[in-house]
Amino acid sequence: ATVGKTGACLTVRKDGQEVAKARLKDVSQLVVCGNVMVTAQTFQLLCEAGIPIIHLSTGHWFHGVTQGISLHNSYNRAAQFEAAADPVRQLELAKAIVAAKGANQRTMLRRNALPRPERALDDMARYLGHVDAAAGVDQLLGIEGSLAAAYFGNLQAMVKAEPFSSLWAFEHRNRRPPRDPINAMLSFAYALLTKDCVCALLGEGLEPWWGVYHQPRHGRPGLALDLMEEFRPILADSAVLSAINTGMVLPRDFTCAAAGCTMQDRARKALIQAYEARLDQLVTH
């Protein structure tokens, strides 16, 4: 980090050579993937500017966020904890989350899958009809699982790029580690979406780690996961499919072995580009 007459700048170096430079006023967040060194001056500069630093592992798992101390309304968190402790409000919010996510998954299939999976669409409509009658969170988890099985079971029908269809067919969602290119991209896209939701919640003075539908658990940003559920299909999944179907990523951009499938730098950069482009699109409900 440097401060000159034109303002503060962030510089990225590799092996002592400068590879990128950005003005502080053009930076909304710093995302660090894997074993990357960030200077103390950069941490201080970003914290003072209210710009979050997001920490991801080499495998793109979201580890946490570094953010400066800013003014927050403590009543927001008090209201959040009160809602999470109220079984009636908890179930009401959980139903809204599952219904919104399932509806968006079904819409993605209805608009993009070829051939159109009529059986799956009918099944998903029936599952969504059971949401309002759910008596508890456990029942909602079952409905959500059924919706996910129907959705991911037909995700391959939304993949138009022939190299992926023939060489890396998507069978089901898997992770830790992902075992094929599409699952590797989905995991990375979900990590990007998680960090955006964490930053949004922190910006509103809410506690990202205390969820309503996702129960609090050590190391899991429950409320961020609640917030991101309905956006998974229309932001993360959409970005992955766009990157594949437009040729932004190719089979050679992945390394697949018995231990799992990893994204090479080109695939990672392409998916970030597709994800950011999706975020920039204005959607009118």
Coordinates of C-alpha atoms in Angstrom, one line a residue:
A1 CA 0.0 0.0 0.0
T2 CA 1.3 3.5 -0.9
V3 CA -0.1 7.0 -0.5
G4 CA 0.9 9.6 -3.0
K5 CA -0.4 12.8 -4.6
T6 CA -3.0 10.9 -6.6
G7 CA -4.3 9.1 -3.5
A8 CA -3.7 5.7 -2.0
C9 CA -2.9 2.7 -4.2
L10 CA -2.6 -1.1 -3.6
T11 CA 0.1 -3.0 -5.4
V12 CA 0.2 -6.7 -6.1
R13 CA 3.7 -8.3 -6.5
K14 CA 4.8 -11.9 -7.4
D15 CA 8.4 -12.9 -7.0
G16 CA 9.3 -9.3 -6.4
Q17 CA 7.7 -8.1 -9.6
E18 CA 4.7 -5.8 -9.8
V19 CA 1.8 -7.6 -11.5
A20 CA -1.2 -5.3 -10.7
K21 CA -2.0 -2.0 -9.2
A22 CA -5.4 -0.5 -8.1
R23 CA -6.4 2.8 -6.7
L24 CA -8.0 2.6 -3.2
K25 CA -11.1 4.4 -4.4
D26 CA -11.7 1.7 -7.0
V27 CA -11.5 -1.2 -4.5
S28 CA -14.7 -2.5 -2.9
Q29 CA -13.1 -5.5 -1.2
L30 CA -9.8 -7.5 -1.1
V31 CA -10.3 -11.2 -1.6
V32 CA -7.3 -13.3 -0.6
C33 CA -7.2 -16.9 -1.8
G34 CA -4.7 -19.3 -0.2
N35 CA -1.2 -18.5 1.0
V36 CA -1.0 -14.8 0.1
M37 CA 0.9 -12.2 2.1
V38 CA -0.8 -8.9 2.9
T39 CA 1.3 -6.1 4.5
A40 CA 0.4 -4.5 7.8
Q41 CA 0.2 -1.1 6.0
T42 CA -2.4 -2.6 3.6
F43 CA -4.5 -4.0 6.5
Q44 CA -4.5 -0.6 8.2
L45 CA -5.3 1.3 5.1
L46 CA -8.3 -0.9 4.2
C47 CA -9.6 -1.0 7.8
E48 CA -9.5 2.8 7.9
A49 CA -11.4 3.0 4.6
G50 CA -14.0 0.5 5.7
I51 CA -13.0 -2.0 3.0
P52 CA -13.3 -5.7 4.0
I53 CA -10.5 -8.2 3.5
I54 CA -12.0 -11.7 2.7
H55 CA -10.0 -14.8 3.5
L56 CA -10.5 -17.9 1.4
S57 CA -8.5 -21.1 1.5
T58 CA -6.6 -22.5 -1.5
G59 CA -9.6 -24.7 -2.1
H60 CA -11.8 -21.6 -2.0
W61 CA -13.5 -22.2 1.4
F62 CA -14.6 -19.1 3.1
H63 CA -12.6 -18.7 6.4
G64 CA -13.5 -15.2 7.6
V65 CA -13.3 -11.5 7.0
T66 CA -11.1 -8.7 8.4
Q67 CA -12.9 -5.4 8.8
G68 CA -12.3 -2.1 10.6
I69 CA -14.3 -1.0 13.6
S70 CA -17.3 1.0 12.4
L71 CA -20.4 2.3 14.1
H72 CA -23.3 -0.2 14.3
N73 CA -26.7 -0.1 15.9
S74 CA -26.6 -2.7 18.6
Y75 CA -30.4 -2.8 18.6
N76 CA -30.2 -4.5 15.2
R77 CA -28.4 -7.5 16.7
A78 CA -30.7 -7.6 19.7
A79 CA -33.7 -7.8 17.3
Q80 CA -31.9 -10.5 15.3
F81 CA -31.2 -12.6 18.4
E82 CA -34.8 -12.1 19.5
A83 CA -36.2 -13.3 16.2
A84 CA -33.8 -16.3 16.2
A85 CA -35.0 -17.3 19.6
D86 CA -38.7 -17.1 18.7
P87 CA -39.9 -20.5 17.3
V88 CA -42.8 -18.9 15.4
R89 CA -40.7 -16.2 13.7
Q90 CA -37.9 -18.6 13.1
L91 CA -40.3 -21.0 11.2
E92 CA -41.9 -18.2 9.3
L93 CA -38.5 -16.9 8.1
A94 CA -37.3 -20.4 7.3
K95 CA -40.3 -21.1 5.2
A96 CA -39.7 -17.9 3.2
I97 CA -36.1 -18.9 2.6
V98 CA -36.9 -22.5 1.4
A99 CA -39.8 -21.3 -0.8
A100 CA -37.7 -18.6 -2.4
K101 CA -34.7 -20.9 -3.0
G102 CA -36.9 -23.7 -4.4
A103 CA -38.9 -21.3 -6.7
N104 CA -35.6 -19.9 -8.1
Q105 CA -34.2 -23.4 -8.7
R106 CA -37.4 -24.4 -10.5
T107 CA -37.3 -21.2 -12.6
M108 CA -33.7 -21.9 -13.6
L109 CA -34.7 -25.3 -14.9
R110 CA -37.9 -24.2 -16.6
R111 CA -36.1 -21.5 -18.5
N112 CA -32.7 -23.1 -19.3
A113 CA -33.0 -26.9 -19.3
L114 CA -33.2 -28.7 -22.6
P115 CA -35.0 -31.0 -23.0
R116 CA -37.4 -29.5 -20.5
P117 CA -37.6 -31.8 -17.4
E118 CA -41.4 -31.8 -17.0
R119 CA -41.3 -34.5 -14.4
A120 CA -38.8 -32.7 -12.2
L121 CA -40.7 -29.4 -12.6
D122 CA -44.0 -31.0 -11.5
D123 CA -42.2 -32.6 -8.6
M124 CA -40.7 -29.3 -7.5
A125 CA -44.0 -27.6 -7.7
R126 CA -45.5 -30.2 -5.5
Y127 CA -42.7 -29.9 -3.0
L128 CA -43.1 -26.1 -2.9
G129 CA -46.8 -26.6 -2.1
H130 CA -45.8 -28.4 1.1
V131 CA -43.7 -25.6 2.5
D132 CA -46.5 -23.6 4.1
A133 CA -47.8 -26.7 5.9
A134 CA -44.4 -27.6 7.4
A135 CA -44.6 -28.0 11.1
G136 CA -41.0 -27.4 11.9
V137 CA -37.5 -26.7 10.6
D138 CA -36.7 -30.4 10.4
Q139 CA -39.6 -30.9 8.0
L140 CA -38.4 -27.9 5.9
L141 CA -34.9 -29.4 5.6
G142 CA -36.5 -32.5 4.1
I143 CA -38.4 -30.4 1.6
E144 CA -35.3 -28.4 0.7
G145 CA -33.4 -31.7 0.2
S146 CA -36.1 -33.0 -2.2
L147 CA -36.0 -29.7 -4.2
A148 CA -32.2 -29.9 -4.4
A149 CA -32.2 -33.5 -5.6
A150 CA -34.7 -32.6 -8.4
Y151 CA -32.7 -29.5 -9.3
F152 CA -29.2 -30.9 -9.3
G153 CA -30.4 -34.1 -10.9
N154 CA -31.3 -32.1 -14.0
L155 CA -28.6 -29.4 -13.9
Q156 CA -26.7 -31.2 -16.7
A157 CA -29.6 -30.3 -19.0
M158 CA -28.6 -26.6 -18.6
V159 CA -25.1 -27.2 -19.8
K160 CA -24.8 -26.4 -23.5
A161 CA -21.0 -26.7 -24.0
E162 CA -20.3 -30.0 -25.7
P163 CA -16.8 -30.6 -24.2
F164 CA -18.3 -30.5 -20.7
S165 CA -21.3 -32.6 -21.7
S166 CA -19.2 -35.4 -23.0
L167 CA -16.1 -35.3 -20.8
W168 CA -17.3 -34.1 -17.4
A169 CA -20.9 -34.9 -17.0
F170 CA -22.5 -33.6 -13.9
E171 CA -24.2 -36.3 -11.9
H172 CA -24.8 -34.8 -8.4
R173 CA -23.6 -32.2 -6.1
N174 CA -20.4 -33.1 -4.3
R175 CA -17.8 -31.2 -2.3
R176 CA -14.9 -31.4 0.2
P177 CA -13.4 -31.9 -2.2
P178 CA -15.4 -31.4 -5.5
R179 CA -14.7 -34.3 -7.9
D180 CA -15.5 -32.7 -11.2
P181 CA -15.1 -29.2 -12.9
I182 CA -18.8 -28.1 -12.4
N183 CA -18.8 -29.0 -8.7
A184 CA -15.4 -27.2 -8.3
M185 CA -16.9 -24.0 -9.9
L186 CA -20.1 -24.3 -7.8
S187 CA -18.1 -24.5 -4.6
F188 CA -16.0 -21.4 -5.6
A189 CA -19.1 -19.5 -6.7
Y190 CA -20.8 -20.3 -3.3
A191 CA -17.7 -19.1 -1.5
L192 CA -17.9 -15.8 -3.4
L193 CA -21.6 -15.4 -2.6
T194 CA -21.0 -16.2 1.1
K195 CA -18.4 -13.5 1.5
D196 CA -20.7 -11.0 -0.2
C197 CA -23.5 -11.9 2.2
V198 CA -21.2 -11.7 5.2
C199 CA -20.0 -8.2 4.2
A200 CA -23.6 -7.1 3.6
L201 CA -24.7 -8.2 7.0
L202 CA -21.8 -6.6 8.7
G203 CA -22.5 -3.4 6.9
E204 CA -26.0 -3.5 8.5
G205 CA -24.8 -4.2 12.0
L206 CA -26.1 -7.8 12.0
E207 CA -24.3 -10.9 13.3
P208 CA -23.4 -13.2 10.3
W209 CA -22.7 -16.2 12.5
W210 CA -26.1 -16.3 14.2
G211 CA -28.6 -17.8 11.8
V212 CA -32.3 -18.3 11.9
Y213 CA -32.8 -21.3 9.5
H214 CA -29.2 -22.4 9.7
Q215 CA -28.7 -23.0 13.3
P216 CA -25.7 -21.5 15.0
R217 CA -22.6 -23.7 14.8
H218 CA -19.0 -23.0 15.4
G219 CA -17.2 -21.6 12.3
R220 CA -20.4 -21.4 10.2
P221 CA -21.9 -18.0 9.2
G222 CA -25.5 -19.1 9.7
L223 CA -27.2 -15.8 8.9
A224 CA -25.1 -15.3 5.7
L225 CA -26.1 -18.8 4.6
D226 CA -29.8 -17.9 5.3
L227 CA -29.4 -14.8 3.2
M228 CA -27.7 -16.4 0.3
E229 CA -30.0 -19.4 -0.1
E230 CA -32.4 -17.8 -2.6
F231 CA -29.5 -16.2 -4.5
R232 CA -27.6 -19.5 -5.1
P233 CA -29.5 -20.4 -8.3
I234 CA -29.8 -17.0 -9.8
L235 CA -26.3 -15.6 -9.0
A236 CA -23.9 -18.4 -8.3
D237 CA -25.3 -21.3 -10.5
S238 CA -26.2 -18.8 -13.2
A239 CA -22.6 -17.5 -13.3
V240 CA -21.2 -21.1 -13.5
L241 CA -23.5 -22.0 -16.3
S242 CA -22.7 -18.8 -18.2
A243 CA -18.9 -19.4 -17.8
I244 CA -19.3 -22.9 -19.2
N245 CA -21.8 -22.2 -22.0
T246 CA -20.0 -19.1 -23.4
G247 CA -16.6 -20.9 -23.5
M248 CA -15.1 -18.7 -20.8
V249 CA -13.8 -21.9 -19.1
L250 CA -12.5 -24.9 -21.0
P251 CA -11.7 -28.5 -19.9
R252 CA -8.0 -27.8 -19.9
D253 CA -8.5 -25.2 -17.1
F254 CA -9.0 -27.9 -14.5
T255 CA -6.8 -30.5 -12.9
C256 CA -8.7 -33.6 -11.9
A257 CA -7.3 -36.5 -9.9
A258 CA -8.3 -39.1 -7.4
A259 CA -8.0 -36.5 -4.6
G260 CA -10.5 -34.2 -6.3
C261 CA -10.8 -31.5 -9.0
T262 CA -9.1 -28.1 -8.7
M263 CA -9.5 -24.9 -10.8
Q264 CA -6.5 -23.5 -12.5
D265 CA -5.9 -19.7 -12.5
R266 CA -7.6 -19.2 -15.8
A267 CA -10.8 -20.9 -14.7
R268 CA -10.8 -19.0 -11.4
K269 CA -10.4 -15.6 -13.1
A270 CA -13.1 -16.4 -15.7
L271 CA -15.6 -17.5 -13.0
I272 CA -14.9 -14.3 -11.0
Q273 CA -15.5 -12.3 -14.2
A274 CA -18.8 -14.1 -14.9
Y275 CA -19.9 -13.8 -11.2
E276 CA -19.2 -10.0 -11.1
A277 CA -21.0 -9.5 -14.4
R278 CA -24.0 -11.3 -13.0
L279 CA -24.0 -9.0 -10.0
D280 CA -23.9 -6.0 -12.2
Q281 CA -27.1 -7.0 -14.0
L282 CA -30.2 -5.1 -13.0
V283 CA -33.2 -7.4 -12.3
T284 CA -36.7 -6.2 -12.1
H285 CA -39.1 -8.6 -10.3

